[in-house]
Coordinates of C-alpha atoms and ligand atoms in Angstrom, one line a residue:
M1 CA 10.4 13.4 -17.6
Y2 CA 8.7 15.9 -15.3
R3 CA 8.6 19.6 -15.4
F4 CA 9.7 20.8 -12.0
M5 CA 8.5 23.9 -10.4
S6 CA 11.5 24.5 -8.1
E7 CA 14.9 23.1 -7.4
Y8 CA 16.8 22.3 -4.1
D9 CA 19.8 20.5 -3.0
Y10 CA 17.8 18.4 -0.6
V11 CA 14.2 17.6 -0.3
V12 CA 13.2 16.3 3.1
V13 CA 9.9 14.5 3.3
G14 CA 8.2 14.8 6.7
G15 CA 8.9 17.5 9.4
G16 CA 8.9 15.1 12.5
S17 CA 11.5 14.2 15.0
A18 CA 14.0 13.2 12.3
G19 CA 13.0 15.7 9.6
C20 CA 13.5 18.7 11.9
V21 CA 17.0 17.5 12.8
L22 CA 17.8 17.0 9.1
A23 CA 16.4 20.4 8.1
N24 CA 18.5 22.2 10.8
R25 CA 21.7 20.5 9.9
L26 CA 21.4 20.4 6.1
S27 CA 20.2 24.1 5.7
G28 CA 23.5 25.2 7.3
E29 CA 25.0 25.1 3.9
H30 CA 22.5 23.9 1.4
E31 CA 19.2 24.8 -0.2
V32 CA 16.6 22.6 1.6
L33 CA 12.9 22.1 1.1
L34 CA 11.1 20.4 4.0
L35 CA 7.6 19.1 3.1
E36 CA 5.2 18.3 6.0
A37 CA 1.8 16.9 5.4
G38 CA 0.4 18.2 8.7
E39 CA -0.3 21.8 9.8
P40 CA 1.8 24.1 12.0
D41 CA 2.1 23.0 15.6
E42 CA 0.0 25.9 17.1
A43 CA -2.6 24.1 19.3
R44 CA -2.3 24.9 23.0
E45 CA -2.6 21.1 23.7
I46 CA 0.8 20.7 21.9
S47 CA 2.6 23.0 24.3
V48 CA 0.9 22.1 27.7
P49 CA 2.7 18.9 28.7
I50 CA -0.2 17.1 30.4
A51 CA -2.6 17.6 27.5
W52 CA -0.9 15.2 25.0
V53 CA -3.5 12.5 25.5
E54 CA -6.1 14.9 24.1
L55 CA -4.3 15.1 20.8
L56 CA -4.8 11.5 20.1
R57 CA -7.4 10.7 17.4
G58 CA -7.6 14.4 16.5
E59 CA -6.4 16.5 13.6
Y60 CA -2.7 16.1 14.6
D61 CA -2.8 12.3 14.6
W62 CA -2.7 10.1 11.4
G63 CA -5.0 7.9 13.3
F64 CA -3.7 4.6 11.8
R65 CA -5.1 1.3 13.1
T66 CA -3.6 -2.3 13.1
V67 CA -5.4 -5.1 11.4
P68 CA -7.1 -7.4 14.0
Q69 CA -4.3 -9.0 16.2
P70 CA -5.1 -12.7 16.8
E71 CA -3.0 -12.8 20.0
L72 CA -4.9 -9.8 21.4
H73 CA -8.3 -11.3 21.0
D74 CA -8.6 -9.9 17.5
R75 CA -8.5 -6.4 18.6
S76 CA -7.5 -3.7 16.2
L77 CA -5.4 -1.2 18.0
H78 CA -5.3 2.5 17.4
L79 CA -1.7 3.6 16.4
A80 CA -1.2 7.3 16.8
Q81 CA 1.5 9.1 14.7
G82 CA 2.0 12.8 14.7
K83 CA 0.7 14.8 11.7
A84 CA 2.0 18.3 12.4
V85 CA 5.1 20.3 12.3
G86 CA 7.2 18.3 14.8
G87 CA 5.5 15.1 13.9
S88 CA 5.2 12.6 16.7
S89 CA 7.5 14.7 18.9
S90 CA 4.6 17.2 19.0
I91 CA 2.1 14.8 20.3
N92 CA 4.2 12.3 22.3
A93 CA 4.6 11.9 26.1
Q94 CA 7.9 13.7 26.1
I95 CA 9.9 10.9 27.8
Y96 CA 13.6 11.1 26.9
E97 CA 15.6 8.0 27.1
R98 CA 18.7 7.2 25.2
G99 CA 18.0 3.4 25.1
H100 CA 20.4 0.7 26.3
P101 CA 24.0 0.9 25.0
S102 CA 23.7 -2.7 23.9
D103 CA 20.9 -1.7 21.6
F104 CA 23.3 0.3 19.4
D105 CA 26.1 -2.4 19.9
R106 CA 23.6 -4.9 18.4
W107 CA 23.2 -2.8 15.3
A108 CA 27.0 -2.4 14.9
S109 CA 27.6 -6.1 15.4
A110 CA 25.1 -6.9 12.7
G111 CA 27.6 -5.2 10.3
N112 CA 26.4 -1.5 10.6
E113 CA 29.5 0.5 10.8
G114 CA 29.5 3.5 13.0
W115 CA 26.4 2.7 14.9
S116 CA 27.9 1.3 18.1
Y117 CA 26.9 3.2 21.3
E118 CA 30.3 4.7 21.5
S119 CA 29.8 6.2 18.1
V120 CA 26.2 7.3 18.6
R121 CA 26.9 8.8 22.1
E122 CA 28.7 11.7 20.4
Y123 CA 25.5 12.6 18.5
Y124 CA 23.4 12.4 21.6
E125 CA 25.8 14.8 23.3
R126 CA 25.6 17.1 20.3
I127 CA 21.8 17.3 20.3
E128 CA 21.2 17.5 24.1
G129 CA 21.0 20.7 25.9
G130 CA 20.2 21.8 29.5
E131 CA 21.7 21.5 33.0
L132 CA 21.3 17.8 33.7
P133 CA 24.6 16.2 34.5
G134 CA 25.8 13.4 32.2
Y135 CA 23.9 14.7 29.0
G136 CA 25.2 17.1 26.5
T137 CA 24.7 20.7 27.7
D138 CA 24.9 22.9 24.5
G139 CA 22.8 21.1 22.1
P140 CA 19.3 22.3 20.9
Q141 CA 17.1 19.7 22.4
R142 CA 16.3 20.5 26.0
V143 CA 16.3 17.6 28.4
A144 CA 14.7 18.4 31.8
E145 CA 13.7 16.8 35.1
Q146 CA 10.0 16.5 36.1
D147 CA 9.0 19.9 37.4
G148 CA 7.1 18.8 40.5
P149 CA 6.3 15.1 40.5
S150 CA 3.5 13.7 42.7
P151 CA 4.8 12.0 45.9
L152 CA 3.2 8.8 44.6
S153 CA 5.9 8.8 41.8
E154 CA 8.7 9.0 44.5
A155 CA 6.9 6.2 46.4
F156 CA 6.9 4.1 43.1
V157 CA 10.7 4.5 42.8
D158 CA 11.0 3.4 46.4
A159 CA 8.7 0.4 45.8
A160 CA 10.7 -0.6 42.8
V161 CA 13.9 -0.5 44.8
E162 CA 12.2 -2.5 47.6
C163 CA 11.5 -5.2 44.9
G164 CA 15.1 -5.3 43.8
V165 CA 15.5 -2.8 41.0
P166 CA 18.6 -0.6 41.5
R167 CA 17.9 3.1 42.2
L168 CA 19.1 5.7 39.7
D169 CA 20.5 9.0 40.9
R170 CA 17.9 11.7 40.3
S171 CA 20.2 13.2 37.6
E172 CA 21.7 10.1 36.1
V173 CA 21.5 9.9 32.2
R174 CA 18.4 7.9 31.2
H175 CA 19.8 4.6 29.8
A176 CA 17.5 1.8 29.9
E177 CA 18.5 0.6 33.5
G178 CA 17.3 1.1 37.1
A179 CA 14.4 3.0 38.7
G180 CA 14.0 6.8 38.7
Y181 CA 12.0 9.7 37.5
T182 CA 11.5 10.1 33.8
H183 CA 13.5 12.9 32.1
V184 CA 11.4 14.9 29.6
T185 CA 11.7 17.0 26.5
Q186 CA 10.4 20.2 28.1
K187 CA 11.6 23.8 28.6
N188 CA 10.2 26.4 31.0
G189 CA 7.2 24.2 31.7
K190 CA 6.3 23.6 28.1
R191 CA 6.8 20.7 25.6
H192 CA 10.1 21.2 23.7
S193 CA 9.4 19.3 20.5
A194 CA 11.9 18.6 17.7
A195 CA 10.2 21.5 15.9
D196 CA 11.1 23.8 18.9
A197 CA 14.6 22.5 19.2
F198 CA 15.8 22.2 15.6
L199 CA 13.4 23.7 13.2
R200 CA 12.4 27.0 14.7
P201 CA 16.0 28.2 15.2
A202 CA 16.6 27.6 11.5
L203 CA 13.4 29.2 10.0
D204 CA 14.9 32.5 9.3
R205 CA 17.7 31.0 7.0
P206 CA 16.9 32.0 3.4
N207 CA 18.0 28.7 2.1
L208 CA 15.4 26.7 4.2
S209 CA 11.8 26.5 2.7
V210 CA 9.1 24.8 4.8
E211 CA 5.8 23.8 3.3
T212 CA 2.9 22.5 5.6
G213 CA -0.2 20.8 4.4
A214 CA 2.1 19.4 1.8
E215 CA 1.5 15.6 1.2
V216 CA 4.2 13.9 -0.7
R217 CA 2.6 11.2 -2.9
E218 CA 5.6 9.9 -4.9
V219 CA 9.3 10.0 -5.2
L220 CA 10.2 10.8 -8.8
F221 CA 13.1 9.2 -10.7
D222 CA 15.3 9.9 -13.7
G223 CA 16.2 6.2 -14.4
T224 CA 17.5 4.8 -11.2
R225 CA 18.2 8.2 -9.6
A226 CA 15.7 9.9 -7.3
S227 CA 15.2 13.3 -8.9
G228 CA 12.5 14.9 -6.7
V229 CA 9.0 14.4 -5.4
R230 CA 5.5 15.1 -6.3
Y231 CA 3.3 16.6 -3.6
V232 CA -0.2 17.9 -3.2
Q233 CA -0.9 21.1 -1.3
D234 CA -4.3 22.9 -1.2
G235 CA -5.5 20.7 -4.0
E236 CA -2.6 21.6 -6.3
T237 CA 0.0 19.2 -7.5
T238 CA 3.7 20.4 -7.5
R239 CA 6.9 18.8 -8.4
A240 CA 10.1 19.8 -6.5
R241 CA 13.5 18.7 -7.9
A242 CA 16.4 17.6 -5.6
T243 CA 19.7 18.0 -7.3
G244 CA 21.4 16.3 -4.3
E245 CA 19.1 13.9 -2.6
V246 CA 15.6 13.1 -1.6
I247 CA 15.4 12.1 2.1
L248 CA 12.4 10.2 3.5
A249 CA 11.7 11.1 7.2
A250 CA 7.9 10.3 7.0
G251 CA 7.9 7.8 10.0
A252 CA 7.7 4.0 10.3
F253 CA 4.5 3.7 8.5
N254 CA 4.6 6.4 5.8
S255 CA 8.2 6.0 4.7
P256 CA 7.8 2.4 3.6
K257 CA 4.4 3.3 2.1
L258 CA 6.0 6.1 0.0
L259 CA 8.8 3.8 -1.1
M260 CA 6.3 1.3 -2.3
L261 CA 4.0 3.8 -4.0
S262 CA 7.2 4.9 -5.9
G263 CA 8.1 1.5 -7.1
V264 CA 10.7 0.6 -4.5
G265 CA 9.7 -2.6 -2.5
P266 CA 8.7 -6.3 -2.9
A267 CA 8.2 -6.7 -6.6
D268 CA 5.4 -9.2 -6.4
H269 CA 3.4 -7.0 -3.9
L270 CA 3.9 -3.9 -6.1
R271 CA 2.9 -5.7 -9.3
A272 CA -0.2 -6.9 -7.4
H273 CA -1.2 -3.3 -7.1
G274 CA -0.3 -2.4 -10.6
I275 CA 2.8 -0.4 -9.5
E276 CA 5.7 -0.4 -11.9
V277 CA 8.8 -1.9 -10.1
R278 CA 11.9 0.4 -10.0
A279 CA 13.8 -1.7 -7.4
D280 CA 12.8 -5.0 -6.0
L281 CA 13.6 -4.6 -2.3
P282 CA 11.8 -7.4 -0.5
G283 CA 12.5 -5.9 3.0
V284 CA 10.4 -2.7 2.5
G285 CA 7.7 -2.7 5.2
R286 CA 9.0 -5.9 7.0
N287 CA 10.6 -6.0 10.3
L288 CA 8.0 -3.9 12.0
Q289 CA 8.7 -3.8 15.7
D290 CA 6.7 -2.0 18.5
H291 CA 6.4 -2.0 22.3
L292 CA 3.2 -3.2 23.8
I293 CA 2.2 -1.9 27.3
T294 CA -0.5 -3.1 29.7
W295 CA -1.5 -1.6 33.0
V296 CA -2.3 -2.6 36.6
C297 CA -4.4 -0.1 38.6
Y298 CA -5.2 0.7 42.2
E299 CA -7.6 3.0 44.0
S300 CA -5.8 5.8 45.9
G301 CA -7.6 8.3 48.2
T302 CA -4.8 10.5 49.4
G303 CA -5.4 13.6 47.1
D304 CA -2.0 13.3 45.4
T305 CA -3.3 11.7 42.2
Y306 CA -4.1 13.5 38.9
D307 CA -7.8 12.6 38.6
D308 CA -8.6 16.3 39.1
A309 CA -5.4 17.7 37.6
D310 CA -7.4 19.9 35.3
S311 CA -8.9 22.0 38.1
W312 CA -9.1 25.7 37.8
P313 CA -6.4 26.4 40.5
N314 CA -4.1 24.1 38.6
A315 CA -4.9 25.8 35.3
L316 CA -4.3 29.2 36.9
R317 CA -1.0 28.1 38.4
Y318 CA 0.2 26.9 35.0
L319 CA -1.0 30.1 33.3
L320 CA 0.7 32.4 35.6
L321 CA 3.8 30.4 36.7
K322 CA 4.2 27.4 34.3
R323 CA 4.2 25.1 37.3
G324 CA 2.0 22.3 38.9
P325 CA 0.4 19.2 37.4
F326 CA 0.0 20.7 34.0
T327 CA 3.7 20.4 33.6
S328 CA 3.5 16.7 34.1
N329 CA 3.6 14.2 31.2
G330 CA 1.6 11.7 33.3
G331 CA 4.4 9.1 33.2
E332 CA 6.5 10.5 35.8
A333 CA 8.7 7.5 36.9
R334 CA 10.0 4.3 35.4
A335 CA 11.9 1.3 36.2
Y336 CA 13.7 -1.3 34.0
W337 CA 13.7 -5.0 35.0
R338 CA 15.4 -8.1 33.7
S339 CA 12.6 -10.8 33.8
E340 CA 15.2 -13.6 33.7
S341 CA 18.8 -13.8 35.0
G342 CA 21.6 -13.5 32.5
L343 CA 20.0 -11.1 30.0
E344 CA 22.4 -8.4 28.6
A345 CA 19.7 -5.7 29.0
P346 CA 16.4 -5.4 30.7
D347 CA 13.4 -6.7 28.8
V348 CA 10.7 -5.0 30.8
Q349 CA 10.0 -1.3 31.5
F350 CA 7.5 -0.3 34.2
L351 CA 6.0 3.2 33.8
F352 CA 4.2 4.9 36.7
A353 CA 1.3 7.3 36.5
P354 CA -0.4 8.8 39.5
A355 CA -3.7 8.4 37.7
H356 CA -6.2 5.8 36.5
I357 CA -5.0 4.5 33.2
E358 CA -6.8 2.0 31.1
R359 CA -5.4 1.2 27.6
N360 CA -3.2 4.4 27.7
G361 CA -5.9 6.6 29.1
L362 CA -8.2 6.1 26.1
A363 CA -10.9 4.2 28.0
E364 CA -13.4 5.7 30.4
T365 CA -11.7 6.5 33.6
S366 CA -13.0 7.2 37.1
G367 CA -11.8 8.1 40.6
P368 CA -8.5 8.7 42.1
A369 CA -6.0 5.9 41.3
F370 CA -2.5 5.1 40.4
S371 CA -1.3 2.8 37.6
V372 CA 1.8 0.8 36.7
G373 CA 2.3 0.1 33.0
T374 CA 4.3 -3.0 32.0
S375 CA 6.1 -2.7 28.6
L376 CA 7.7 -5.4 26.7
V377 CA 10.8 -3.5 25.6
R378 CA 12.8 -6.2 23.7
P379 CA 10.1 -8.0 21.7
E380 CA 10.8 -10.9 19.4
S381 CA 7.7 -10.6 17.3
R382 CA 8.0 -9.0 14.0
G383 CA 5.2 -7.5 11.8
R384 CA 4.8 -5.7 8.5
V385 CA 3.5 -2.7 6.7
T386 CA 2.0 -3.3 3.2
L387 CA -0.1 -1.3 0.8
Q388 CA -3.9 -1.5 0.7
S389 CA -4.0 -0.1 -2.8
A390 CA -1.9 2.1 -5.2
D391 CA -3.9 5.1 -4.1
Y392 CA -2.1 7.4 -1.8
A393 CA -5.3 8.2 0.2
A394 CA -5.5 4.6 1.4
D395 CA -3.9 4.0 4.8
P396 CA -1.2 1.3 4.8
V397 CA -2.2 -2.1 6.2
V398 CA -0.3 -2.3 9.5
D399 CA 0.1 -5.8 11.0
P400 CA 2.5 -5.7 14.0
Q401 CA 1.8 -9.4 14.7
Y402 CA 2.1 -8.6 18.4
L403 CA 2.9 -11.6 20.7
T404 CA 3.2 -14.0 17.8
R405 CA 6.4 -15.3 19.6
D406 CA 5.4 -17.3 22.7
D407 CA 8.4 -15.7 24.6
D408 CA 6.9 -12.3 24.3
L409 CA 3.7 -13.2 26.0
E410 CA 5.6 -15.1 28.7
T411 CA 7.9 -12.1 29.4
L412 CA 4.9 -9.7 29.4
V413 CA 3.0 -11.9 32.0
R414 CA 6.1 -12.2 34.2
G415 CA 6.3 -8.3 34.0
V416 CA 2.7 -7.8 34.9
R417 CA 3.2 -10.2 37.9
K418 CA 6.2 -8.1 39.0
A419 CA 4.2 -4.8 38.4
T420 CA 1.7 -6.0 41.0
E421 CA 4.5 -6.9 43.4
I422 CA 5.9 -3.3 43.0
A423 CA 2.4 -1.7 43.3
E424 CA 1.8 -3.7 46.5
A425 CA 5.2 -3.0 48.1
D426 CA 5.4 -1.2 51.5
A427 CA 6.6 2.0 50.0
L428 CA 3.2 2.5 48.1
S429 CA 1.0 1.4 51.0
P430 CA 0.2 4.8 52.4
Y431 CA -1.3 5.7 48.9
R432 CA -2.8 2.3 48.0
G433 CA -6.5 1.3 48.2
D434 CA -8.1 -1.7 46.6
R435 CA -6.8 -3.2 43.3
I436 CA -9.1 -2.1 40.4
F437 CA -7.5 -4.5 37.8
P438 CA -6.5 -7.2 37.1
S439 CA -9.1 -8.6 39.4
E440 CA -7.4 -12.0 39.6
R441 CA -3.7 -13.0 39.3
G442 CA -3.5 -16.6 38.6
E443 CA -1.4 -17.3 35.4
E444 CA -4.4 -17.8 33.2
A445 CA -6.0 -14.5 34.5
L446 CA -2.9 -12.6 33.7
V447 CA -2.6 -14.0 30.3
E448 CA -6.2 -13.0 29.7
H449 CA -5.5 -9.6 31.1
V450 CA -2.7 -9.1 28.7
R451 CA -4.6 -10.3 25.7
E452 CA -7.6 -8.1 26.6
N453 CA -5.8 -4.9 27.6
A454 CA -2.4 -4.5 26.0
V455 CA -2.1 -1.6 23.7
T456 CA 0.8 0.0 21.8
Y457 CA 3.3 2.3 23.5
Y458 CA 3.4 4.1 20.1
H459 CA 7.0 3.1 19.3
P460 CA 6.9 1.5 15.8
V461 CA 10.3 1.2 14.2
G462 CA 12.2 -1.0 11.8
T463 CA 10.3 -1.0 8.4
C464 CA 13.1 0.3 6.3
R465 CA 15.8 -1.6 8.1
M466 CA 19.4 -0.8 7.7
G467 CA 21.9 -3.6 7.0
A468 CA 23.9 -5.4 4.3
D469 CA 21.7 -8.5 3.7
E470 CA 19.0 -9.3 1.2
M471 CA 16.2 -7.9 3.4
A472 CA 18.0 -4.7 4.3
V473 CA 16.3 -1.5 2.8
V474 CA 19.1 0.9 3.5
D475 CA 22.8 0.5 4.0
D476 CA 24.7 1.8 7.1
R477 CA 24.8 5.2 5.5
L478 CA 21.1 5.1 5.2
R479 CA 21.1 5.1 1.3
V480 CA 18.3 3.1 -0.2
R481 CA 19.7 0.0 -1.8
D482 CA 19.7 -0.3 -5.7
V483 CA 18.8 3.3 -6.5
D484 CA 20.7 6.6 -6.2
G485 CA 20.0 9.9 -4.6
L486 CA 17.5 8.4 -2.0
R487 CA 17.8 7.9 1.8
V488 CA 15.5 7.1 4.6
V489 CA 16.4 8.8 7.9
D490 CA 13.8 8.1 10.6
A491 CA 12.6 5.5 13.0
S492 CA 12.1 3.1 10.1
V493 CA 15.8 2.4 9.7
V494 CA 16.3 1.0 13.1
P495 CA 17.3 -2.7 12.8
T496 CA 16.1 -3.8 16.4
I497 CA 14.0 -1.7 18.5
P498 CA 15.6 0.3 21.3
T499 CA 15.0 -1.0 24.9
G500 CA 13.3 2.3 25.9
N501 CA 11.2 5.0 24.4
T502 CA 12.1 5.8 20.7
N503 CA 12.2 9.5 20.3
A504 CA 15.7 10.2 21.5
P505 CA 17.2 7.3 19.5
T506 CA 15.4 8.6 16.4
L507 CA 16.8 12.1 17.0
A508 CA 20.3 10.5 17.3
V509 CA 19.8 8.4 14.1
A510 CA 18.8 11.7 12.4
A511 CA 21.8 13.6 13.8
R512 CA 24.2 10.9 12.5
G513 CA 22.3 10.6 9.2
A514 CA 22.6 14.3 8.7
A515 CA 26.3 14.3 9.4
L516 CA 26.7 11.3 6.9
I517 CA 24.8 13.3 4.2
A518 CA 26.8 16.6 5.0
G519 CA 30.0 14.5 4.9
D520 CA 31.1 15.5 8.4
D521 CA 30.6 12.2 10.2
Ligands
FAD601 C1 1.3 9.4 21.2 C2 2.7 9.1 21.1 C3 3.4 9.1 22.4 C4 4.8 8.8 22.4 N1 5.5 9.0 23.5 C5 6.9 8.9 23.4 C6 7.6 9.3 24.6 O1 7.2 9.7 25.6 N2 9.0 9.2 24.5 C7 9.6 8.7 23.4 O2 10.8 8.6 23.4 N3 8.9 8.4 22.2 C8 7.6 8.6 22.3 N4 6.8 8.3 21.1 C9 7.5 7.8 20.0 C10 8.4 9.0 19.3 O3 7.8 10.2 19.4 C11 8.7 8.5 17.9 O4 9.4 7.3 17.9 C12 9.5 9.5 17.0 O5 8.9 10.8 17.2 C13 9.5 9.0 15.6 O6 10.1 10.0 14.8 P1 10.1 10.0 13.2 O7 10.9 11.2 12.7 O8 10.4 8.7 12.7 O9 8.6 10.1 12.8 P2 7.5 11.3 13.1 O10 8.0 12.1 14.2 O11 6.2 10.7 13.3 O12 7.6 12.2 11.8 C14 7.1 11.8 10.5 C15 6.6 13.1 9.9 O13 6.4 12.9 8.5 C16 5.1 13.5 8.1 N5 4.7 12.7 7.0 C17 4.2 11.5 6.9 N6 3.9 11.2 5.6 C18 4.1 12.3 4.9 C19 3.9 12.6 3.5 N7 3.4 11.7 2.6 N8 4.2 13.9 3.1 C20 4.7 14.8 4.0 N9 4.8 14.5 5.3 C21 4.6 13.3 5.7 C22 4.2 13.2 9.3 O14 3.2 14.1 9.3 C23 5.2 13.5 10.5 O15 5.2 14.9 10.8 C24 5.4 8.6 21.1 C25 4.7 8.6 19.9 C26 3.4 8.9 20.0 C27 2.6 8.8 18.6

């Protein structure tokens, strides 16, 4: 038995996209403690939309790495994850996409009751706010149009249409279909993170406590019932009791890590690290899915690219008016494409940036250019997260096993070929100079290009999958199997990865998860 310092109805672990939604909804009626390992989201780079790339590898990024990936020439990829109030929603590229309706219908037809698109749509409408037709209008999460996209982004949409992708109306809801501008989580020219949308408005409630710099190291149990957590803050260890439930919202790498450190996971793996087994759940850490993205890039000399976006006039314009290129998230337009006929949903997303992008902007860049990213949005490959040791300080071992299914490589290569077709369509010709890469485009050269350049699109999900089978970690009410008083509510519970960017689906999962916990689903 532990001596607890304080007592709450619910203890939420992680103040990211999902954690902020949970804290907001549950503190309506209950005593809630939200524990976030990162610091407050006060850096200017967090609020200025275009600056998100500068946050990568810094103090607001957990900075995980994959193990070397054999199908990517043994490269080890940097896997950013937000470590701040707002979590990954405080460092992400702000693209708002609901996913494809069939994504959710797949979850439901796998036996997860209440997760069809029809059911989840209501939660989207509850969380969305703003003036864009088709979305919810009264919810806290602002969904906005690009403020002043580059003319190149418009030309990209025209080019995609020229190459057979249906055009989306400028204000159509962003399902994973068609070509159009990206919609973004922004308000008045600034990032509107989950913390801005859900946490800040609840902060003055007396029954919501938020602790930052608070690293949860273990879920505590009385028998099989989760009774609280042990966390370390400023070098001091504290125990907080949850009389209701402990809810893990620590993201796709740290939620399974915390379960395993607490004795919930594959028994043989836990024993190998000397961890006492509380519940043998072989699926913890399995089913890791992520989107890979790889870019084609062309010179562009018209002055409409963002290579000098950080100029003084642009900075001043942003400072005074919150307008101009600083309000751009970089990825201003996108198009979805079915790489084969007969697919129920697109399997490729093209993302357009009026800039020179190599490996998500992290490589050295030079000169005015535009880039088209090709992302594999319905991958078949599945990876895993395991423990390096029983020590909390050790990063989890992340092995996404990218492209281990042949189909994935073939689809990505078909996509890259299509990306060059779009980039070389007439609509982009006024803006297009020489191709920078890939330098060749025979089949072998494109395979090589993918293996050498593909990187993560930062969308890991699935490592505490919901379901009813042996390998499921949570049930369709997001309760961890074989124990009581413990749920996981974040991107880890997603059974199959959404066809588009993962923030909005995670917010919807959390909104429904919160309703299930509060009993008003
Ligand atoms: C660089 C980047 C760009 C992205 N771009 C987009 C985009 O444009 N559009 C989109 O839809 N999606 C994007 N995503 C993905 C999207 O942001 C995530 O899918 C989503 O935020 C996941 O939400 P989550 O709640 O599961 O995890 P997170 O938001 O990552 O939250 C987890 C939180 O738990 C905290 N935590 C972890 N361990 C502990 C612990 N032991 N104790 C206490 N707290 C802990 C973390 O610090 C973090 O705050 C991007 C992600 C990244 C990293």
